Tab-separated table of C-alpha atoms in Angstrom:
chain	number	residue	atom	x	y	z
A	1	MET	CA	163.063	138.961	66.503
A	2	ASN	CA	161.446	137.833	63.193
A	3	PHE	CA	157.692	138.214	63.080
A	4	LEU	CA	155.986	135.643	60.788
A	5	PRO	CA	154.695	137.347	57.661
A	6	SER	CA	151.120	138.423	57.282
A	7	LEU	CA	148.765	139.917	54.778
A	8	VAL	CA	148.136	142.986	57.201
A	9	ARG	CA	147.905	146.585	55.919
A	10	ALA	CA	148.352	149.595	57.959
A	11	ASN	CA	144.639	150.127	58.056
A	12	ASP	CA	143.887	146.447	59.393
A	13	VAL	CA	145.258	147.009	62.794
A	14	VAL	CA	142.529	145.916	65.180
A	15	TYR	CA	144.793	146.124	68.511
A	16	SER	CA	148.554	146.979	69.343
A	17	ASN	CA	150.608	145.726	72.291
A	18	GLU	CA	148.076	143.183	73.135
A	19	VAL	CA	147.816	139.458	72.443
A	20	VAL	CA	144.743	137.357	71.702
A	21	VAL	CA	145.014	133.782	73.001
A	22	LEU	CA	143.086	131.194	71.182
A	23	VAL	CA	142.519	127.889	72.672
A	24	TYR	CA	141.767	124.524	70.822
A	25	HIS	CA	141.060	120.762	72.140
A	26	HIS	CA	140.574	118.171	69.673
A	27	ILE	CA	141.065	118.092	65.839
A	28	ASP	CA	139.201	115.089	64.390
A	29	ASP	CA	137.443	114.453	61.139
A	30	GLN	CA	135.280	111.590	62.560
A	31	ILE	CA	134.101	112.507	66.053
A	32	GLN	CA	131.983	115.466	66.534
A	33	GLY	CA	131.566	117.356	69.657
A	34	SER	CA	131.497	121.005	71.381
A	35	VAL	CA	135.521	121.103	71.542
A	36	THR	CA	136.119	119.076	68.378
A	37	ILE	CA	136.552	120.597	65.062
A	38	SER	CA	137.781	119.006	61.643
A	39	THR	CA	141.180	119.648	60.208
A	40	LYS	CA	139.551	121.404	57.288
A	41	LEU	CA	137.769	124.090	59.519
A	42	PHE	CA	141.159	124.271	61.447
A	43	GLU	CA	143.064	125.287	58.593
A	44	LYS	CA	140.277	127.550	57.194
A	45	GLN	CA	140.260	129.612	60.312
A	46	LEU	CA	144.057	130.002	60.471
A	47	GLU	CA	143.976	131.121	56.768
A	48	ALA	CA	141.166	133.351	57.314
A	49	MET	CA	143.166	134.995	60.170
A	50	GLN	CA	146.086	135.649	58.157
A	51	ARG	CA	144.034	137.110	55.276
A	52	LYS	CA	142.623	139.624	57.814
A	53	GLY	CA	145.914	140.489	59.095
A	54	TYR	CA	146.555	138.596	62.185
A	55	HIS	CA	150.166	137.680	63.046
A	56	PHE	CA	150.873	134.375	64.930
A	57	ILE	CA	153.511	134.736	67.692
A	58	SER	CA	155.167	131.758	69.737
A	59	MET	CA	155.069	130.825	73.345
A	60	ASP	CA	158.482	132.413	73.643
A	61	GLU	CA	157.444	135.750	72.168
A	62	PHE	CA	154.296	135.853	74.422
A	63	LYS	CA	156.432	135.196	77.529
A	64	SER	CA	158.905	137.918	76.494
A	65	PHE	CA	156.269	140.209	75.888
A	66	LYS	CA	154.522	139.836	79.337
A	67	SER	CA	157.675	139.560	81.555
A	68	GLU	CA	160.013	141.840	79.725
A	69	GLY	CA	157.838	144.362	77.640
A	70	THR	CA	159.496	142.858	74.156
A	71	ALA	CA	157.840	144.184	71.282
A	72	ILE	CA	155.133	142.355	69.514
A	73	PRO	CA	153.359	142.755	66.058
A	74	ASP	CA	150.158	144.380	65.588
A	75	ASN	CA	147.307	142.009	65.860
A	76	ALA	CA	149.295	139.250	67.788
A	77	VAL	CA	147.851	135.818	68.206
A	78	LEU	CA	148.993	132.927	70.183
A	79	VAL	CA	147.421	129.476	69.364
A	80	THR	CA	146.910	127.138	72.504
A	81	PHE	CA	145.631	123.561	72.879
A	82	ASP	CA	144.556	121.814	76.071
A	83	ASP	CA	144.751	118.176	77.059
A	84	GLY	CA	147.723	116.934	74.926
A	85	TYR	CA	145.719	114.714	72.390
A	86	LYS	CA	147.260	112.629	69.867
A	87	SER	CA	145.276	114.473	67.276
A	88	PHE	CA	147.407	117.647	67.844
A	89	TYR	CA	150.335	115.462	66.442
A	90	THR	CA	148.248	113.510	63.636
A	91	ASN	CA	146.017	116.592	62.450
A	92	ALA	CA	146.934	119.864	63.643
A	93	PHE	CA	150.780	119.890	63.637
A	94	PRO	CA	150.954	119.203	59.782
A	95	ILE	CA	149.054	122.317	59.161
A	96	LEU	CA	150.867	124.489	61.642
A	97	LYS	CA	153.793	123.176	60.450
A	98	LYS	CA	153.197	123.818	56.661
A	99	MET	CA	151.795	127.368	57.597
A	100	ARG	CA	154.892	128.033	59.987
A	101	ILE	CA	152.412	129.104	62.848
A	102	PRO	CA	153.661	128.475	66.249
A	103	ALA	CA	151.467	126.867	68.984
A	104	VAL	CA	151.750	125.503	72.534
A	105	ASN	CA	149.973	122.483	73.856
A	106	PHE	CA	149.151	121.966	77.526
A	107	VAL	CA	149.650	118.434	78.538
A	108	ILE	CA	148.189	116.139	81.117
A	109	THR	CA	151.330	114.592	81.887
A	110	LYS	CA	150.309	111.544	83.626
A	111	ASP	CA	148.954	110.340	80.026
A	112	LEU	CA	152.545	110.463	78.793
A	113	ASP	CA	153.156	107.023	80.440
A	114	ASN	CA	150.263	105.378	78.900
A	115	PRO	CA	149.267	107.296	75.862
A	116	GLY	CA	147.104	104.800	74.146
A	117	GLU	CA	145.156	103.824	77.131
A	118	THR	CA	143.281	107.099	77.750
A	119	PRO	CA	139.744	107.727	76.469
A	120	LEU	CA	141.060	109.788	73.568
A	121	PRO	CA	144.524	108.767	72.531
A	122	SER	CA	147.088	111.181	73.958
A	123	LEU	CA	150.442	112.359	72.777
A	124	SER	CA	153.654	110.230	73.486
A	125	ARG	CA	156.882	111.513	74.343
A	126	GLU	CA	158.564	110.349	70.970
A	127	GLU	CA	155.722	112.375	69.202
A	128	ILE	CA	156.662	115.529	71.238
A	129	LYS	CA	160.310	115.198	70.877
A	130	LYS	CA	159.643	114.501	66.910
A	131	MET	CA	157.478	117.752	66.745
A	132	ARG	CA	159.973	119.864	68.862
A	133	LYS	CA	162.572	118.680	66.348
A	134	GLU	CA	160.812	119.430	63.099
A	135	PHE	CA	159.364	122.865	64.212
A	136	ALA	CA	160.831	125.167	66.902
A	137	GLY	CA	157.657	127.046	67.077
A	138	ILE	CA	155.770	124.177	68.753
A	139	ASP	CA	155.965	124.081	72.680
A	140	PHE	CA	154.519	121.965	75.268
A	141	GLN	CA	153.501	123.069	78.518
A	142	CYS	CA	151.620	121.728	81.947
A	143	HIS	CA	148.009	121.148	82.295
A	144	SER	CA	148.629	119.259	85.594
A	145	ASP	CA	150.013	115.778	85.918
A	146	ALA	CA	147.058	114.107	87.354
A	147	LEU	CA	144.668	116.758	88.552
A	148	HIS	CA	142.610	117.080	85.492
A	149	ALA	CA	139.701	115.282	87.405
A	150	MET	CA	137.036	115.503	89.813
A	151	ASN	CA	136.500	114.383	93.069
A	152	ASN	CA	132.847	114.501	94.196
A	153	GLY	CA	132.027	116.600	91.550
A	154	LYS	CA	134.763	119.154	92.217
A	155	PRO	CA	137.891	119.984	90.540
A	156	LEU	CA	140.981	118.328	92.261
A	157	LEU	CA	143.286	121.481	91.698
A	158	THR	CA	141.034	123.783	93.870
A	159	ASN	CA	139.336	121.425	96.286
A	160	LYS	CA	140.372	119.028	99.181
A	161	ILE	CA	140.024	115.348	98.860
A	162	THR	CA	137.447	113.526	101.157
A	163	GLN	CA	137.879	109.905	101.334
A	164	ASN	CA	136.122	107.347	103.781
A	165	GLY	CA	134.946	110.520	105.512
A	166	ILE	CA	138.486	111.812	106.152
A	167	THR	CA	139.246	115.222	104.371
A	168	GLU	CA	142.762	116.488	103.567
A	169	THR	CA	144.402	118.873	105.976
A	170	ASP	CA	145.701	122.145	104.769
A	171	ASP	CA	149.152	120.798	104.571
A	172	GLU	CA	148.289	117.758	102.847
A	173	PHE	CA	146.308	119.749	100.151
A	174	LYS	CA	149.234	122.097	99.575
A	175	GLN	CA	151.633	119.267	99.282
A	176	ARG	CA	149.391	117.417	96.713
A	177	ILE	CA	149.166	120.625	94.310
A	178	LEU	CA	152.909	121.285	94.866
A	179	ASN	CA	154.042	117.749	93.997
A	180	ASP	CA	151.564	117.261	91.092
A	181	THR	CA	152.770	120.575	89.593
A	182	ARG	CA	156.366	119.792	89.942
A	183	THR	CA	155.886	116.365	88.592
A	184	GLY	CA	154.201	117.519	85.568
A	185	LEU	CA	156.626	120.367	84.787
A	186	SER	CA	159.600	117.982	85.408
A	187	LYS	CA	158.181	115.348	82.842
A	188	LEU	CA	157.821	118.179	80.295
A	189	ILE	CA	161.382	119.391	80.846
A	190	GLU	CA	162.570	116.002	79.617
A	191	VAL	CA	160.825	116.375	76.316
A	192	ASN	CA	160.718	119.951	75.516
A	193	GLY	CA	164.275	120.373	74.362
A	194	SER	CA	165.617	123.690	75.095
A	195	LYS	CA	162.297	125.402	75.799
A	196	SER	CA	161.612	126.499	79.508
A	197	VAL	CA	158.471	124.770	81.026
A	198	ASP	CA	156.964	127.418	83.433
A	199	SER	CA	153.499	127.851	82.135
A	200	TYR	CA	150.092	126.078	82.959
A	201	ALA	CA	146.630	125.658	81.925
A	202	TYR	CA	144.117	125.506	84.884
A	203	PRO	CA	142.140	122.082	84.378
A	204	PHE	CA	138.460	122.857	83.912
A	205	GLY	CA	139.275	126.632	84.313
A	206	SER	CA	139.073	126.260	88.059
A	207	TYR	CA	141.531	128.267	90.342
A	208	ASP	CA	141.539	130.671	93.098
A	209	ASN	CA	144.199	132.836	95.134
A	210	GLN	CA	145.349	129.926	96.830
A	211	THR	CA	145.818	127.903	93.800
A	212	ILE	CA	148.046	130.881	92.363
A	213	THR	CA	150.366	130.729	95.098
A	214	TYR	CA	150.887	127.089	95.216
A	215	LEU	CA	151.504	126.933	91.538
A	216	GLN	CA	153.909	129.796	91.553
A	217	GLU	CA	155.905	127.944	94.603
A	218	ALA	CA	155.976	125.139	92.151
A	219	GLY	CA	157.610	127.026	89.446
A	220	VAL	CA	154.934	128.289	87.271
A	221	LYS	CA	155.002	131.861	85.747
A	222	PHE	CA	152.405	131.851	83.510
A	223	ALA	CA	148.896	130.453	83.839
A	224	PHE	CA	145.892	130.338	81.298
A	225	THR	CA	142.405	130.589	82.211
A	226	THR	CA	139.112	130.032	80.435
A	227	LYS	CA	137.722	133.138	80.757
A	228	GLN	CA	137.289	135.424	77.643
A	229	GLY	CA	139.402	138.687	76.951
A	230	ILE	CA	142.538	139.788	75.239
A	231	THR	CA	145.847	140.103	77.302
A	232	THR	CA	147.977	143.251	77.686
A	233	LYS	CA	151.150	144.228	79.449
A	234	GLU	CA	149.190	144.445	82.616
A	235	THR	CA	147.032	141.417	82.605
A	236	ASP	CA	147.993	139.190	85.601
A	237	SER	CA	150.144	136.608	84.242
A	238	MET	CA	148.611	133.962	86.511
A	239	GLN	CA	145.219	134.966	84.985
A	240	ILE	CA	145.755	135.050	81.084
A	241	PRO	CA	142.186	135.004	79.277
A	242	ARG	CA	141.609	133.157	76.205
A	243	ILE	CA	139.206	133.118	73.298
A	244	ASN	CA	137.557	129.617	72.504
A	245	ALA	CA	138.206	128.803	68.727
A	246	GLY	CA	137.872	125.059	68.744
A	247	SER	CA	134.099	124.855	68.572
A	248	PRO	CA	132.479	123.521	65.235
A	249	PHE	CA	130.031	126.300	65.413
A	250	ILE	CA	132.922	128.817	64.992
A	251	ARG	CA	133.309	129.537	61.221
A	252	PRO	CA	136.567	130.639	59.751
A	253	HIS	CA	135.123	134.443	59.599
A	254	SER	CA	133.754	134.240	63.182
A	255	ILE	CA	136.979	134.420	64.879
A	256	ASN	CA	137.623	137.965	63.692
A	257	ASN	CA	134.119	138.834	64.928
A	258	LEU	CA	134.902	137.385	68.405
A	259	ILE	CA	138.261	139.245	68.712
A	260	LYS	CA	136.612	142.393	67.852
A	261	GLN	CA	133.937	141.778	70.350
A	262	ALA	CA	136.413	141.041	73.098
A	263	LYS	CA	138.395	144.061	72.170
A	264	ARG	CA	135.050	146.449	72.405
A	265	HIS	CA	134.458	145.010	75.847
A	266	GLN	CA	138.056	144.572	76.750
A	267	ILE	CA	137.282	141.527	79.312
A	268	GLN	CA	140.025	140.884	81.757
A	269	PRO	CA	140.274	137.835	84.052
A	270	ILE	CA	137.985	138.242	87.284
A	271	GLN	CA	140.132	138.596	90.546
A	272	SER	CA	139.603	135.282	92.412
């Protein structure tokens, strides 16, 4: 396994045999928001982490570490994105490719059918194929097909739908989750090249034991939460914690502080 070079020194080891998973959403130089940062800030964050001795690993390396105990470098970091926005292609990908930093984007796959008609433009199949061809470290996994939405203020993934006073039965609810998940995975298999598609980011971070069971039945082996923490070999592969790096308030040096804080507290996903 060829780990990417870093500026790490022996005395810069913050953690070993663990992975920090960062999460981003939208990279844009015009729009401002709580989960939107500029291209400049994104690049400066990555540069600062390299200077601090963090090693960026791919999704494949992360999965091998979790499932097979494969060795990873000290200070290992996995970069993730949620929602499959087009800005990943236009703004984030050129930086990742230039710096040779792997990343995975969790895509809302229904948007692949009409990428220009979403509130924020989404990735197209052609853009995904192009990125996969140009840089093998870029991966695409599932953020549901059509379950990144609410019904009566409740996430569709974890709540039964009630329409015209009629609520889904237990079996209807289960089949809806299974069908949506299988559809999302299938769409990504078509465009993700040789990469296996078996990973999922929970929409709105909402999940429970029943959700986990259904997703596993549909073929999901790794699922990512919005809970903060650091991933160890013992961390439940269906409750992987992440650290939010995609806020405009997180300056380049702040990520190092967030990681050290998470390490001190070693917060693990809560059993639901």
